[in-house]
Tab-separated table of C-alpha atoms in Angstrom:
chain	number	residue	atom	x	y	z
A	1	MET	CA	-11.419	-26.539	49.504
A	2	THR	CA	-12.419	-25.299	45.888
A	3	LYS	CA	-14.597	-27.709	44.132
A	4	ILE	CA	-15.204	-26.120	40.686
A	5	ILE	CA	-12.723	-24.555	38.322
A	6	PHE	CA	-14.308	-23.239	35.015
A	7	LEU	CA	-11.449	-22.536	32.246
A	8	ASP	CA	-10.485	-20.480	29.274
A	9	ALA	CA	-9.878	-22.861	26.660
A	10	ALA	CA	-7.821	-21.076	23.803
A	11	GLY	CA	-4.616	-18.870	24.924
A	12	THR	CA	-5.542	-21.217	27.753
A	13	LEU	CA	-5.682	-25.113	27.581
A	14	PHE	CA	-3.934	-25.109	23.660
A	15	TYR	CA	-3.179	-22.957	21.068
A	16	VAL	CA	-2.278	-21.927	16.976
A	17	ARG	CA	0.942	-24.414	15.971
A	18	GLY	CA	2.988	-21.237	15.284
A	19	SER	CA	0.158	-18.274	13.767
A	20	VAL	CA	-2.944	-17.830	12.582
A	21	GLY	CA	-0.764	-15.960	9.761
A	22	GLU	CA	0.874	-18.609	9.141
A	23	VAL	CA	-1.374	-21.681	9.217
A	24	TYR	CA	-3.405	-19.107	7.007
A	25	ALA	CA	-0.663	-18.168	4.497
A	26	LYS	CA	0.312	-22.054	4.015
A	27	LEU	CA	-3.413	-23.249	3.261
A	28	ALA	CA	-4.137	-19.999	1.312
A	29	LYS	CA	-0.492	-20.787	-1.078
A	30	ASN	CA	-2.293	-24.264	-1.719
A	31	PHE	CA	-4.843	-22.046	-3.745
A	32	GLY	CA	-2.423	-20.421	-5.670
A	33	VAL	CA	-2.280	-16.891	-2.909
A	34	THR	CA	1.215	-16.066	-1.708
A	35	VAL	CA	1.468	-13.592	1.860
A	36	ASN	CA	3.993	-12.813	3.746
A	37	SER	CA	2.719	-14.840	7.100
A	38	LYS	CA	3.504	-11.892	9.477
A	39	ASP	CA	1.739	-9.499	7.597
A	40	LEU	CA	-1.096	-11.248	7.804
A	41	ASN	CA	-1.034	-12.211	11.007
A	42	THR	CA	-0.707	-8.822	12.178
A	43	ALA	CA	-3.823	-7.467	9.410
A	44	PHE	CA	-5.212	-11.247	11.614
A	45	TYR	CA	-6.089	-9.684	14.998
A	46	GLN	CA	-6.179	-6.684	13.580
A	47	SER	CA	-9.377	-7.516	11.623
A	48	PHE	CA	-10.221	-9.183	14.615
A	49	ALA	CA	-10.324	-6.715	17.035
A	50	SER	CA	-12.149	-4.734	14.781
A	51	ALA	CA	-14.859	-7.617	14.687
A	52	ASN	CA	-18.509	-7.395	16.863
A	53	PRO	CA	-18.235	-9.829	19.670
A	54	MET	CA	-19.174	-13.944	18.613
A	55	THR	CA	-22.520	-13.411	19.735
A	56	PHE	CA	-25.950	-14.226	18.771
A	57	PRO	CA	-28.841	-13.605	21.341
A	58	GLY	CA	-32.328	-15.164	20.216
A	59	ILE	CA	-31.546	-16.926	17.415
A	60	GLU	CA	-32.527	-20.979	17.496
A	61	GLU	CA	-29.802	-23.643	18.181
A	62	ALA	CA	-29.329	-24.658	14.609
A	63	LYS	CA	-28.881	-21.625	12.893
A	64	ILE	CA	-26.035	-20.609	15.393
A	65	PRO	CA	-23.191	-23.437	12.918
A	66	GLN	CA	-24.111	-21.485	10.177
A	67	LEU	CA	-23.643	-17.698	11.653
A	68	GLU	CA	-20.749	-18.666	13.677
A	69	PHE	CA	-18.800	-19.531	10.020
A	70	GLU	CA	-20.214	-16.040	8.097
A	71	TRP	CA	-18.742	-14.225	11.309
A	72	TRP	CA	-15.171	-16.287	10.723
A	73	LEU	CA	-15.584	-15.686	6.910
A	74	ALA	CA	-15.909	-11.502	7.575
A	75	VAL	CA	-13.229	-11.951	9.607
A	76	SER	CA	-11.063	-13.569	7.348
A	77	ALA	CA	-12.161	-12.081	4.135
A	78	LYS	CA	-10.996	-8.921	5.869
A	79	ALA	CA	-7.697	-9.949	7.240
A	80	PHE	CA	-6.768	-10.962	3.375
A	81	GLN	CA	-8.108	-7.402	2.421
A	82	ILE	CA	-6.245	-6.185	5.112
A	83	ALA	CA	-2.807	-8.046	3.760
A	84	GLY	CA	-3.570	-6.502	0.220
A	85	VAL	CA	-3.648	-10.196	-1.526
A	86	PHE	CA	-8.101	-10.694	-1.194
A	87	ASN	CA	-7.933	-10.271	-5.127
A	88	GLN	CA	-5.844	-12.892	-6.029
A	89	PHE	CA	-8.352	-15.544	-4.782
A	90	SER	CA	-10.506	-17.097	-7.701
A	91	ASP	CA	-12.835	-18.291	-4.714
A	92	PHE	CA	-12.635	-17.088	-1.385
A	93	PRO	CA	-15.374	-19.147	-0.523
A	94	LYS	CA	-13.736	-22.745	-1.100
A	95	PHE	CA	-10.743	-21.521	0.618
A	96	PHE	CA	-12.438	-20.233	3.167
A	97	ALA	CA	-14.493	-23.455	3.623
A	98	GLU	CA	-11.411	-25.751	3.383
A	99	LEU	CA	-10.064	-23.554	6.362
A	100	TYR	CA	-12.877	-22.908	8.670
A	101	ALA	CA	-12.248	-27.220	8.275
A	102	HIS	CA	-9.241	-26.950	9.135
A	103	PHE	CA	-9.493	-25.054	12.547
A	104	ALA	CA	-12.057	-27.877	13.637
A	105	THR	CA	-9.344	-30.877	13.613
A	106	PRO	CA	-6.504	-31.255	15.856
A	107	GLU	CA	-3.386	-30.159	13.361
A	108	PRO	CA	-3.407	-26.801	13.697
A	109	TRP	CA	-3.519	-26.573	17.125
A	110	PHE	CA	-1.404	-27.458	20.509
A	111	VAL	CA	-2.232	-28.673	23.761
A	112	TYR	CA	0.378	-26.451	26.660
A	113	PRO	CA	2.992	-28.711	28.602
A	114	ASP	CA	1.435	-27.468	31.711
A	115	VAL	CA	-1.781	-28.425	30.888
A	116	PHE	CA	-2.177	-32.120	31.827
A	117	PRO	CA	-0.319	-32.250	34.690
A	118	ALA	CA	-2.517	-29.264	36.376
A	119	LEU	CA	-5.871	-30.749	34.522
A	120	ASN	CA	-4.592	-34.204	36.660
A	121	LYS	CA	-4.023	-33.377	39.325
A	122	TRP	CA	-7.177	-31.047	39.985
A	123	GLN	CA	-9.471	-34.440	38.933
A	124	GLN	CA	-7.596	-36.548	41.293
A	125	GLN	CA	-8.594	-33.833	44.339
A	126	GLY	CA	-11.851	-33.639	43.067
A	127	ILE	CA	-12.383	-30.740	42.126
A	128	GLU	CA	-15.335	-30.361	38.791
A	129	LEU	CA	-13.865	-28.859	35.595
A	130	ALA	CA	-15.542	-27.084	32.884
A	131	VAL	CA	-14.984	-24.834	29.695
A	132	VAL	CA	-16.281	-20.994	29.685
A	133	SER	CA	-14.865	-19.760	26.256
A	134	ASN	CA	-15.789	-17.793	23.672
A	135	PHE	CA	-14.897	-19.854	20.785
A	136	ASP	CA	-17.164	-21.218	18.429
A	137	SER	CA	-19.290	-24.836	18.220
A	138	ARG	CA	-15.735	-26.515	16.812
A	139	LEU	CA	-14.603	-26.244	20.402
A	140	TYR	CA	-16.367	-29.506	21.126
A	141	PRO	CA	-14.725	-31.195	18.257
A	142	VAL	CA	-11.055	-30.012	19.071
A	143	LEU	CA	-11.304	-30.321	23.059
A	144	LYS	CA	-11.971	-34.482	21.842
A	145	ALA	CA	-9.063	-34.544	19.484
A	146	LEU	CA	-6.875	-33.380	21.907
A	147	ASN	CA	-7.690	-35.579	24.224
A	148	LEU	CA	-9.359	-32.746	26.788
A	149	ALA	CA	-13.238	-33.108	26.832
A	150	GLU	CA	-12.891	-36.274	29.121
A	151	TYR	CA	-12.302	-33.829	32.160
A	152	PHE	CA	-14.873	-31.045	31.898
A	153	THR	CA	-18.365	-31.898	32.864
A	154	SER	CA	-19.777	-28.256	31.023
A	155	VAL	CA	-19.091	-25.879	28.539
A	156	THR	CA	-19.884	-22.991	27.976
A	157	ILE	CA	-19.308	-21.170	24.775
A	158	SER	CA	-20.392	-17.563	23.809
A	159	THR	CA	-22.521	-18.332	20.306
A	160	GLU	CA	-25.304	-20.854	22.263
A	161	VAL	CA	-25.627	-17.916	25.429
A	162	GLY	CA	-25.652	-14.869	23.794
A	163	ALA	CA	-22.849	-13.624	25.750
A	164	ALA	CA	-19.562	-13.116	25.339
A	165	LYS	CA	-16.361	-12.847	28.031
A	166	PRO	CA	-16.271	-10.341	29.950
A	167	GLN	CA	-19.820	-10.100	29.679
A	168	PRO	CA	-21.431	-11.930	32.926
A	169	GLU	CA	-23.839	-13.965	31.282
A	170	ILE	CA	-22.195	-16.274	30.238
A	171	PHE	CA	-19.990	-17.173	33.332
A	172	THR	CA	-24.254	-17.278	34.634
A	173	ALA	CA	-25.232	-19.993	31.983
A	174	ALA	CA	-22.141	-21.699	33.296
A	175	LEU	CA	-22.881	-21.533	37.063
A	176	GLN	CA	-26.445	-22.586	36.155
A	177	LYS	CA	-24.799	-25.894	34.716
A	178	HIS	CA	-23.277	-26.894	38.418
A	179	ASN	CA	-25.919	-25.339	40.645
A	180	CYS	CA	-23.940	-23.633	42.516
A	181	THR	CA	-23.149	-20.067	43.803
A	182	ALA	CA	-20.358	-17.741	42.235
A	183	GLU	CA	-17.909	-17.073	45.322
A	184	ASN	CA	-17.513	-20.846	44.797
A	185	VAL	CA	-15.905	-20.641	41.600
A	186	TRP	CA	-12.700	-20.555	40.221
A	187	HIS	CA	-12.064	-19.058	36.956
A	188	ILE	CA	-8.883	-18.811	34.933
A	189	GLY	CA	-7.992	-17.973	31.084
A	190	ASP	CA	-5.013	-15.809	29.282
A	191	SER	CA	-7.147	-12.364	28.860
A	192	PHE	CA	-6.846	-10.296	31.754
A	193	LYS	CA	-10.283	-8.477	30.560
A	194	ALA	CA	-12.381	-11.119	29.220
A	195	ASP	CA	-10.896	-13.315	32.093
A	196	TYR	CA	-9.796	-12.289	34.569
A	197	CYS	CA	-12.339	-9.051	34.882
A	198	GLY	CA	-14.432	-10.921	33.418
A	199	ALA	CA	-15.147	-13.468	36.213
A	200	LYS	CA	-14.912	-10.577	38.933
A	201	SER	CA	-17.296	-8.948	38.246
A	202	ALA	CA	-19.469	-12.171	37.753
A	203	GLY	CA	-19.296	-12.798	41.302
A	204	LEU	CA	-16.475	-15.181	40.242
A	205	LYS	CA	-12.856	-15.587	42.286
A	206	ALA	CA	-10.167	-15.779	39.277
A	207	ILE	CA	-6.681	-15.742	38.350
A	208	TRP	CA	-4.846	-14.110	35.370
A	209	LEU	CA	-2.609	-16.970	33.515
A	210	ASN	CA	-0.565	-14.128	31.934
A	211	ARG	CA	1.604	-16.758	30.164
A	212	GLU	CA	3.774	-14.080	28.967
A	213	GLN	CA	3.764	-12.124	32.143
A	214	GLU	CA	2.781	-8.801	31.138
A	215	LYS	CA	2.296	-6.032	33.288
A	216	VAL	CA	-1.437	-4.149	34.311
A	217	ALA	CA	-1.381	-0.712	35.925
A	218	GLU	CA	-3.269	-0.942	38.862
A	219	SER	CA	-5.391	2.011	37.642
A	220	LYS	CA	-6.947	-0.835	35.488
A	221	LEU	CA	-8.039	-3.708	37.846
A	222	PRO	CA	-11.244	-3.590	39.242
A	223	LEU	CA	-12.609	-1.293	41.878
A	224	THR	CA	-12.439	-4.150	44.819
A	225	GLU	CA	-9.118	-5.207	43.480
A	226	THR	CA	-5.982	-4.453	45.339
A	227	LYS	CA	-3.912	-7.361	44.619
A	228	LEU	CA	-3.394	-9.047	41.423
A	229	GLU	CA	-4.252	-12.748	41.193
A	230	GLN	CA	-1.681	-14.137	38.134
A	231	CYS	CA	0.556	-16.581	37.222
A	232	SER	CA	2.592	-17.981	34.123
A	233	ARG	CA	1.403	-21.703	34.437
A	234	LEU	CA	-1.605	-24.221	35.001
A	235	ASP	CA	0.586	-26.990	37.273
A	236	TYR	CA	2.514	-24.556	39.526
A	237	LEU	CA	-0.904	-22.759	40.702
A	238	ALA	CA	-1.699	-24.486	44.333
A	239	ILE	CA	-5.856	-23.410	44.616
């Protein structure tokens, strides 16, 4: 029986209420800036996709929170620039500081309905659970505020490791916390590339949490794979 399961965080355990664009636009309105939330959402994902991975290899731990803040500041500023409203802000750093703090609270997030039933089932079965995520250090207060923290014996994030999924180093760092070998661990996450392919390349067993039932071409499967292990809900999953 499987004894350890690693899980991704955002998109797997919880997600933004509505959309990132809606949250950004709502807070921007408090600063006198009006923007279409759909346009801003599209702009955000364009900015996010073009950014370098949020990793800070070789940086001392005390400096990481400030670097995370600056990384997100650049991504958010570019999103508002793409949306064509950046110049409407009289004090963008002040706005962003409020926005950044907002996402460290439970207010903009919701937990998927299949999550607690699955976590409770696995916990009752004696399976050890851990989080492996490309989130920043705000993940710790978010997990706690969403009543998820108590389920996990470890949390491994890219900014602290200096490597982001799908890089194998982040999985290796998580494995070291549990003193286990990769082939005895399952990793579950919503990103086909970062979670499924990343875990497979690191030697873990993997399941793609394909909530939207997306299609993936066979040519994109890892070279050693002949079958894609996937599910649409955590609580329907038998491991």
